[in-house]
mmCIF file of C-alpha atoms (C1' of nucleotides) in Angstrom:
data_model
loop_
_atom_site.group_PDB
_atom_site.id
_atom_site.type_symbol
_atom_site.label_atom_id
_atom_site.label_comp_id
_atom_site.label_asym_id
_atom_site.label_seq_id
_atom_site.Cartn_x
_atom_site.Cartn_y
_atom_site.Cartn_z
ATOM 1 C CA MET A 1 87.767 159.061 -240.183
ATOM 2 C CA ASN A 2 86.099 156.999 -237.137
ATOM 3 C CA ASN A 3 82.466 156.872 -236.099
ATOM 4 C CA VAL A 4 82.999 159.294 -233.212
ATOM 5 C CA ALA A 5 84.153 162.131 -235.515
ATOM 6 C CA ALA A 6 81.517 161.098 -238.027
ATOM 7 C CA ASN A 7 78.618 161.703 -235.463
ATOM 8 C CA SER A 8 78.229 165.407 -235.538
ATOM 9 C CA SER A 9 75.472 165.419 -232.880
ATOM 10 C CA LEU A 10 76.125 165.697 -229.262
ATOM 11 C CA LEU A 11 73.822 162.633 -228.562
ATOM 12 C CA PRO A 12 75.457 159.265 -228.389
ATOM 13 C CA ASP A 13 75.146 157.118 -231.603
ATOM 14 C CA ALA A 14 72.980 154.002 -231.422
ATOM 15 C CA GLU A 15 76.108 151.675 -230.647
ATOM 16 C CA SER A 16 77.360 153.830 -227.647
ATOM 17 C CA LEU A 17 73.844 154.388 -226.447
ATOM 18 C CA ARG A 18 73.400 150.515 -226.212
ATOM 19 C CA ALA A 19 76.798 150.055 -224.516
ATOM 20 C CA ASN A 20 75.870 152.801 -222.118
ATOM 21 C CA ALA A 21 72.505 151.286 -221.558
ATOM 22 C CA SER A 22 73.979 148.006 -220.804
ATOM 23 C CA ASP A 23 76.388 149.485 -218.131
ATOM 24 C CA ALA A 24 73.647 151.625 -216.560
ATOM 25 C CA SER A 25 71.193 148.740 -216.433
ATOM 26 C CA GLN A 26 73.721 146.547 -214.769
ATOM 27 C CA MET A 27 74.216 149.022 -211.933
ATOM 28 C CA LEU A 28 70.595 149.621 -211.762
ATOM 29 C CA LYS A 29 70.011 145.949 -211.151
ATOM 30 C CA ALA A 30 72.352 145.829 -208.360
ATOM 31 C CA LEU A 31 70.410 148.885 -207.002
ATOM 32 C CA SER A 32 67.104 147.710 -207.756
ATOM 33 C CA HIS A 33 66.525 145.546 -204.422
ATOM 34 C CA PRO A 34 64.953 146.765 -201.374
ATOM 35 C CA ASP A 35 67.509 145.425 -198.880
ATOM 36 C CA ARG A 36 70.483 146.393 -201.049
ATOM 37 C CA LEU A 37 69.092 150.024 -201.568
ATOM 38 C CA MET A 38 68.356 150.189 -197.799
ATOM 39 C CA LEU A 39 71.932 149.395 -197.303
ATOM 40 C CA LEU A 40 73.286 151.805 -199.728
ATOM 41 C CA CYS A 41 70.977 154.441 -198.337
ATOM 42 C CA GLN A 42 72.848 154.323 -194.940
ATOM 43 C CA MET A 43 76.256 154.953 -196.918
ATOM 44 C CA ALA A 44 74.737 157.376 -199.389
ATOM 45 C CA ASP A 45 76.146 160.606 -197.566
ATOM 46 C CA GLY A 46 79.637 159.148 -198.134
ATOM 47 C CA SER A 47 79.962 157.655 -194.646
ATOM 48 C CA GLU A 48 81.221 154.213 -193.716
ATOM 49 C CA ARG A 49 79.119 151.928 -191.928
ATOM 50 C CA SER A 50 80.306 148.479 -190.387
ATOM 51 C CA VAL A 51 78.584 145.208 -191.268
ATOM 52 C CA SER A 52 77.263 145.138 -187.501
ATOM 53 C CA GLU A 53 75.449 148.628 -187.938
ATOM 54 C CA LEU A 54 73.997 147.597 -191.289
ATOM 55 C CA GLU A 55 72.868 144.277 -189.926
ATOM 56 C CA ILE A 56 70.725 146.017 -187.251
ATOM 57 C CA LEU A 57 69.034 148.219 -189.873
ATOM 58 C CA ALA A 58 68.451 145.368 -192.622
ATOM 59 C CA ASP A 59 66.562 142.848 -190.305
ATOM 60 C CA LEU A 60 68.280 140.068 -192.391
ATOM 61 C CA HIS A 61 69.964 136.790 -191.114
ATOM 62 C CA GLN A 62 73.752 137.167 -191.119
ATOM 63 C CA PRO A 63 74.374 135.188 -194.375
ATOM 64 C CA SER A 64 71.811 136.912 -196.328
ATOM 65 C CA LEU A 65 73.367 140.294 -195.463
ATOM 66 C CA SER A 66 76.649 139.229 -196.410
ATOM 67 C CA GLN A 67 75.451 137.816 -199.666
ATOM 68 C CA GLN A 68 73.783 141.232 -200.466
ATOM 69 C CA ILE A 69 77.056 142.898 -199.505
ATOM 70 C CA GLY A 70 78.950 140.665 -201.698
ATOM 71 C CA VAL A 71 76.632 141.420 -204.612
ATOM 72 C CA LEU A 72 77.492 145.264 -204.109
ATOM 73 C CA ARG A 73 80.936 144.651 -203.762
ATOM 74 C CA ARG A 74 81.615 142.401 -206.772
ATOM 75 C CA GLU A 75 79.464 145.171 -208.813
ATOM 76 C CA GLY A 76 82.077 147.820 -207.503
ATOM 77 C CA LEU A 77 79.422 149.877 -205.769
ATOM 78 C CA ILE A 78 81.018 149.521 -202.401
ATOM 79 C CA GLU A 79 84.500 148.988 -201.069
ATOM 80 C CA GLY A 80 85.521 147.405 -197.601
ATOM 81 C CA ARG A 81 88.008 148.299 -194.996
ATOM 82 C CA ARG A 82 88.734 145.955 -192.101
ATOM 83 C CA ASP A 83 89.285 147.224 -188.633
ATOM 84 C CA GLY A 84 90.041 144.629 -186.258
ATOM 85 C CA LYS A 85 87.122 142.063 -186.180
ATOM 86 C CA HIS A 86 84.961 144.665 -187.934
ATOM 87 C CA MET A 87 84.361 145.516 -191.681
ATOM 88 C CA PHE A 88 83.581 148.966 -192.725
ATOM 89 C CA TYR A 89 82.045 149.631 -196.222
ATOM 90 C CA ARG A 90 81.615 152.670 -198.065
ATOM 91 C CA VAL A 91 80.090 153.569 -201.543
ATOM 92 C CA ALA A 92 82.899 153.499 -203.873
ATOM 93 C CA ASP A 93 81.342 154.420 -207.032
ATOM 94 C CA PRO A 94 80.486 158.113 -207.841
ATOM 95 C CA ARG A 95 77.903 157.217 -210.346
ATOM 96 C CA ALA A 96 76.202 155.162 -207.680
ATOM 97 C CA LEU A 97 76.342 157.984 -205.464
ATOM 98 C CA ALA A 98 74.868 160.202 -207.871
ATOM 99 C CA ILE A 99 72.049 157.783 -208.545
ATOM 100 C CA LEU A 100 71.375 157.598 -204.803
ATOM 101 C CA HIS A 101 71.289 161.298 -204.483
ATOM 102 C CA THR A 102 68.500 161.626 -207.053
ATOM 103 C CA LEU A 103 66.631 158.747 -205.673
ATOM 104 C CA TYR A 104 66.770 160.456 -202.207
ATOM 105 C CA GLU A 105 65.364 163.656 -203.770
ATOM 106 C CA GLN A 106 62.461 161.727 -205.554
ATOM 107 C CA PHE A 107 61.433 159.223 -202.957
ATOM 108 C CA CYS A 108 62.356 160.615 -199.739
ATOM 109 C CA GLY A 109 60.727 163.930 -199.905
ATOM 110 C CA ALA A 110 61.894 167.356 -201.177
ATOM 111 C CA SER A 111 65.705 167.511 -201.383
ATOM 112 C CA MET B 1 51.152 162.398 -181.749
ATOM 113 C CA ASN B 2 51.907 160.384 -184.859
ATOM 114 C CA ASN B 3 55.121 158.965 -185.876
ATOM 115 C CA VAL B 4 56.016 161.642 -188.135
ATOM 116 C CA ALA B 5 55.846 164.326 -185.552
ATOM 117 C CA ALA B 6 57.700 162.303 -183.059
ATOM 118 C CA ASN B 7 60.757 162.047 -185.726
ATOM 119 C CA SER B 8 62.866 165.075 -185.095
ATOM 120 C CA SER B 9 65.286 164.369 -187.674
ATOM 121 C CA LEU B 10 65.089 165.453 -191.190
ATOM 122 C CA LEU B 11 66.113 161.737 -192.146
ATOM 123 C CA PRO B 12 63.347 159.289 -192.633
ATOM 124 C CA ASP B 13 62.989 156.863 -189.997
ATOM 125 C CA ALA B 14 63.665 153.278 -190.755
ATOM 126 C CA GLU B 15 60.088 152.408 -191.494
ATOM 127 C CA SER B 16 59.548 155.123 -193.894
ATOM 128 C CA LEU B 17 62.817 154.480 -195.406
ATOM 129 C CA ARG B 18 62.011 150.943 -195.915
ATOM 130 C CA ALA B 19 58.721 151.959 -197.830
ATOM 131 C CA ASN B 20 60.553 154.294 -199.974
ATOM 132 C CA ALA B 21 63.272 151.717 -200.673
ATOM 133 C CA SER B 22 60.584 149.365 -201.751
ATOM 134 C CA ASP B 23 58.983 152.110 -204.098
ATOM 135 C CA ALA B 24 62.225 153.195 -205.417
ATOM 136 C CA SER B 25 63.595 149.449 -205.922
ATOM 137 C CA GLN B 26 60.335 148.725 -207.793
ATOM 138 C CA MET B 27 60.904 151.523 -210.325
ATOM 139 C CA LEU B 28 64.524 150.784 -210.681
ATOM 140 C CA LYS B 29 63.814 147.091 -211.600
ATOM 141 C CA ALA B 30 61.554 148.428 -214.509
ATOM 142 C CA LEU B 31 64.639 150.609 -215.285
ATOM 143 C CA SER B 32 67.131 148.011 -214.914
ATOM 144 C CA HIS B 33 66.940 146.227 -218.298
ATOM 145 C CA PRO B 34 69.038 147.286 -221.193
ATOM 146 C CA ASP B 35 66.245 147.095 -223.780
ATOM 147 C CA ARG B 36 63.864 149.054 -221.559
ATOM 148 C CA LEU B 37 66.460 151.560 -220.663
ATOM 149 C CA MET B 38 67.075 152.050 -224.267
ATOM 150 C CA LEU B 39 63.590 152.729 -225.124
ATOM 151 C CA LEU B 40 63.355 155.158 -222.281
ATOM 152 C CA CYS B 41 66.407 157.070 -223.452
ATOM 153 C CA GLN B 42 64.541 157.602 -226.602
ATOM 154 C CA MET B 43 61.918 159.573 -224.500
ATOM 155 C CA ALA B 44 64.084 161.000 -221.842
ATOM 156 C CA ASP B 45 64.028 164.705 -223.203
ATOM 157 C CA GLY B 46 60.178 164.465 -222.665
ATOM 158 C CA SER B 47 59.405 163.899 -226.136
ATOM 159 C CA GLU B 48 56.981 161.061 -227.702
ATOM 160 C CA ARG B 49 58.098 158.183 -229.655
ATOM 161 C CA SER B 50 55.840 155.948 -231.748
ATOM 162 C CA VAL B 51 56.217 152.062 -231.182
ATOM 163 C CA SER B 52 57.316 152.068 -234.755
ATOM 164 C CA GLU B 53 60.173 154.254 -234.185
ATOM 165 C CA LEU B 54 61.230 152.401 -231.031
ATOM 166 C CA GLU B 55 61.156 149.123 -232.859
ATOM 167 C CA ILE B 56 63.769 150.307 -235.308
ATOM 168 C CA LEU B 57 66.143 151.298 -232.240
ATOM 169 C CA ALA B 58 65.390 148.233 -230.098
ATOM 170 C CA ASP B 59 66.207 145.489 -232.489
ATOM 171 C CA LEU B 60 63.577 143.245 -231.090
ATOM 172 C CA HIS B 61 60.781 141.096 -232.522
ATOM 173 C CA GLN B 62 57.440 143.005 -232.312
ATOM 174 C CA PRO B 63 55.937 140.847 -229.584
ATOM 175 C CA SER B 64 58.875 141.269 -227.381
ATOM 176 C CA LEU B 65 59.054 144.978 -227.833
ATOM 177 C CA SER B 66 55.407 145.164 -227.072
ATOM 178 C CA GLN B 67 56.003 142.971 -223.829
ATOM 179 C CA GLN B 68 58.720 145.550 -222.538
ATOM 180 C CA ILE B 69 56.540 148.524 -223.347
ATOM 181 C CA GLY B 70 53.751 146.712 -221.288
ATOM 182 C CA VAL B 71 56.079 146.429 -218.299
ATOM 183 C CA LEU B 72 56.914 150.137 -218.635
ATOM 184 C CA ARG B 73 53.375 151.055 -218.919
ATOM 185 C CA ARG B 74 51.911 148.850 -215.990
ATOM 186 C CA GLU B 75 54.806 150.370 -213.646
ATOM 187 C CA GLY B 76 53.396 153.924 -214.770
ATOM 188 C CA LEU B 77 56.689 154.886 -216.305
ATOM 189 C CA ILE B 78 55.084 155.630 -219.480
ATOM 190 C CA GLU B 79 51.621 156.631 -220.996
ATOM 191 C CA GLY B 80 50.478 156.115 -224.525
ATOM 192 C CA ARG B 81 48.336 158.034 -226.922
ATOM 193 C CA ARG B 82 46.777 156.650 -230.084
ATOM 194 C CA ASP B 83 46.979 158.558 -233.391
ATOM 195 C CA GLY B 84 45.610 156.591 -236.174
ATOM 196 C CA LYS B 85 47.108 153.221 -236.505
ATOM 197 C CA HIS B 86 50.096 154.657 -234.411
ATOM 198 C CA MET B 87 50.728 154.560 -230.496
ATOM 199 C CA PHE B 88 52.863 157.290 -229.185
ATOM 200 C CA TYR B 89 54.585 156.995 -225.760
ATOM 201 C CA ARG B 90 56.071 159.402 -223.480
ATOM 202 C CA VAL B 91 57.648 159.040 -220.033
ATOM 203 C CA ALA B 92 54.605 159.741 -217.451
ATOM 204 C CA ASP B 93 56.608 159.814 -214.150
ATOM 205 C CA PRO B 94 58.656 162.817 -213.222
ATOM 206 C CA ARG B 95 60.806 160.667 -210.732
ATOM 207 C CA ALA B 96 61.639 158.449 -213.665
ATOM 208 C CA LEU B 97 62.474 161.241 -215.802
ATOM 209 C CA ALA B 98 64.676 162.686 -213.128
ATOM 210 C CA ILE B 99 66.611 159.341 -212.618
ATOM 211 C CA LEU B 100 67.074 159.095 -216.528
ATOM 212 C CA HIS B 101 68.602 162.461 -216.623
ATOM 213 C CA THR B 102 71.058 161.494 -213.827
ATOM 214 C CA LEU B 103 71.956 158.178 -215.865
ATOM 215 C CA TYR B 104 72.667 160.283 -218.856
ATOM 216 C CA GLU B 105 75.011 162.621 -216.968
ATOM 217 C CA GLN B 106 76.816 159.677 -215.414
ATOM 218 C CA PHE B 107 76.835 156.914 -218.299
ATOM 219 C CA CYS B 108 76.630 159.154 -221.439
ATOM 220 C CA GLY B 109 79.567 161.474 -220.768
ATOM 221 C CA ALA B 110 79.716 165.059 -219.082
ATOM 222 C CA SER B 111 76.745 167.148 -219.537
ATOM 223 C "C1'" DT C 1 42.411 143.346 -246.553
ATOM 224 C "C1'" DA C 2 46.631 145.256 -244.913
ATOM 225 C "C1'" DT C 3 48.968 147.570 -241.071
ATOM 226 C "C1'" DT C 4 50.023 148.515 -236.443
ATOM 227 C "C1'" DC C 5 50.140 147.229 -231.977
ATOM 228 C "C1'" DA C 6 48.621 144.176 -227.924
ATOM 229 C "C1'" DT C 7 47.840 139.832 -225.586
ATOM 230 C "C1'" DA C 8 47.862 134.886 -224.563
ATOM 231 C "C1'" DA C 9 50.205 130.970 -224.040
ATOM 232 C "C1'" DT C 10 53.896 127.924 -223.925
ATOM 233 C "C1'" DT C 11 58.778 126.547 -223.386
ATOM 234 C "C1'" DT C 12 63.014 127.224 -221.257
ATOM 235 C "C1'" DA C 13 66.518 129.495 -218.771
ATOM 236 C "C1'" DA C 14 68.059 132.116 -215.211
ATOM 237 C "C1'" DT C 15 67.690 134.337 -210.877
ATOM 238 C "C1'" DA C 16 66.360 134.987 -206.240
ATOM 239 C "C1'" DA C 17 65.313 133.702 -201.207
ATOM 240 C "C1'" DT C 18 66.294 130.842 -197.472
ATOM 241 C "C1'" DG C 19 68.428 127.971 -194.559
ATOM 242 C "C1'" DT C 20 72.353 125.241 -192.462
ATOM 243 C "C1'" DA C 21 76.739 124.332 -192.269
ATOM 244 C "C1'" DT C 22 81.436 125.901 -192.191
ATOM 245 C "C1'" DA C 23 85.706 128.551 -193.190
ATOM 246 C "C1'" DT C 24 88.422 132.841 -192.087
ATOM 247 C "C1'" DT C 25 90.054 136.334 -189.565
ATOM 248 C "C1'" DG C 26 90.995 138.662 -185.578
ATOM 249 C "C1'" DT C 27 90.628 139.324 -180.305
ATOM 250 C "C1'" DT C 28 91.013 138.001 -175.519
ATOM 251 C "C1'" DG C 29 92.158 135.301 -171.622
ATOM 252 C "C1'" DT C 30 95.129 131.966 -169.626
ATOM 253 C "C1'" DA D 1 101.093 129.192 -177.525
ATOM 254 C "C1'" DC D 2 96.395 127.613 -176.889
ATOM 255 C "C1'" DA D 3 91.421 127.777 -176.483
ATOM 256 C "C1'" DA D 4 87.296 130.062 -176.960
ATOM 257 C "C1'" DC D 5 84.924 133.482 -178.678
ATOM 258 C "C1'" DA D 6 83.100 137.161 -182.070
ATOM 259 C "C1'" DA D 7 82.344 139.180 -186.697
ATOM 260 C "C1'" DT D 8 82.391 137.996 -191.253
ATOM 261 C "C1'" DA D 9 82.100 135.393 -195.667
ATOM 262 C "C1'" DT D 10 81.499 131.604 -198.180
ATOM 263 C "C1'" DA D 11 79.574 127.223 -199.858
ATOM 264 C "C1'" DC D 12 75.807 124.470 -200.891
ATOM 265 C "C1'" DA D 13 71.136 122.773 -201.413
ATOM 266 C "C1'" DT D 14 66.401 123.798 -201.879
ATOM 267 C "C1'" DT D 15 62.526 125.962 -203.274
ATOM 268 C "C1'" DA D 16 60.219 129.607 -205.567
ATOM 269 C "C1'" DT D 17 60.059 133.306 -208.759
ATOM 270 C "C1'" DT D 18 60.818 135.741 -212.561
ATOM 271 C "C1'" DA D 19 62.267 136.549 -217.293
ATOM 272 C "C1'" DA D 20 63.231 135.559 -222.540
ATOM 273 C "C1'" DA D 21 61.847 133.873 -226.741
ATOM 274 C "C1'" DT D 22 58.450 131.920 -229.903
ATOM 275 C "C1'" DT D 23 54.357 131.321 -232.032
ATOM 276 C "C1'" DA D 24 49.892 132.355 -232.578
ATOM 277 C "C1'" DT D 25 46.171 135.198 -232.720
ATOM 278 C "C1'" DG D 26 43.192 139.314 -231.376
ATOM 279 C "C1'" DA D 27 41.846 144.416 -232.001
ATOM 280 C "C1'" DA D 28 41.755 148.810 -233.895
ATOM 281 C "C1'" DT D 29 42.210 151.418 -237.945
ATOM 282 C "C1'" DA D 30 43.000 152.845 -242.425
#
DNA sequence: TATTCATAATTTAATAATGTATATTGTTGT
DNA sequence: ACAACAATATACATTATTAAATTATGAATA
């Protein structure tokens, strides 16, 4: 009999909870940056954005923007596709998308 | 005519978006810490928890726990009530509660 | 006086922000 | 093919900020 079967409750046990909290906090950390959040908001509807488009919005020097994009990419929150000279990014993690939607509801006015 | 009225779209303009992103990222920053997230999870159903109860779960030295609780309190995410020798905390920000619910759905299995 | 919790202060370590330079990839004109 | 340019990524150094962990102490209550 393993621990999962031994846990009769629907709630995760302390060990699982800790692992989940670790995963979640790692993603939240990537989200908890004004510039990165702005960038993600532009893709929160599932659409793609080019780096050029994002650059206009973000008001960052190009290397800084690229660095923040790199953080999101390494965390698996976004994925890129090249088209000619341009890179297009989209949100690649459904969990991130769900969080972004909640954030939009809570911080950008009623749904 | 103000800027709000001038914006015919339902989407927030860049300025508002930036302000909202700043607010949201500040809250996310408070959430994006495994220990703090664990603590909040214990109160995610709206219930109160005493510091003693939280201490058992968190596996932290008492001053560290108190420090993390202090972060959550200063950010307005939780509020406390004294009952005799004990302090009871609960999640005091509905936005935080909404995020916690989404996190639970996404990271603690289907709900 | 013992318990429960918070705060202060310190040290150490980690992270982030910024700027400059350069590399890579692809496009275009010759 | 080659030169020049545009878009993006990376590397690196610097500086500043923030976090983690300890130890010690303070305040409230019983």
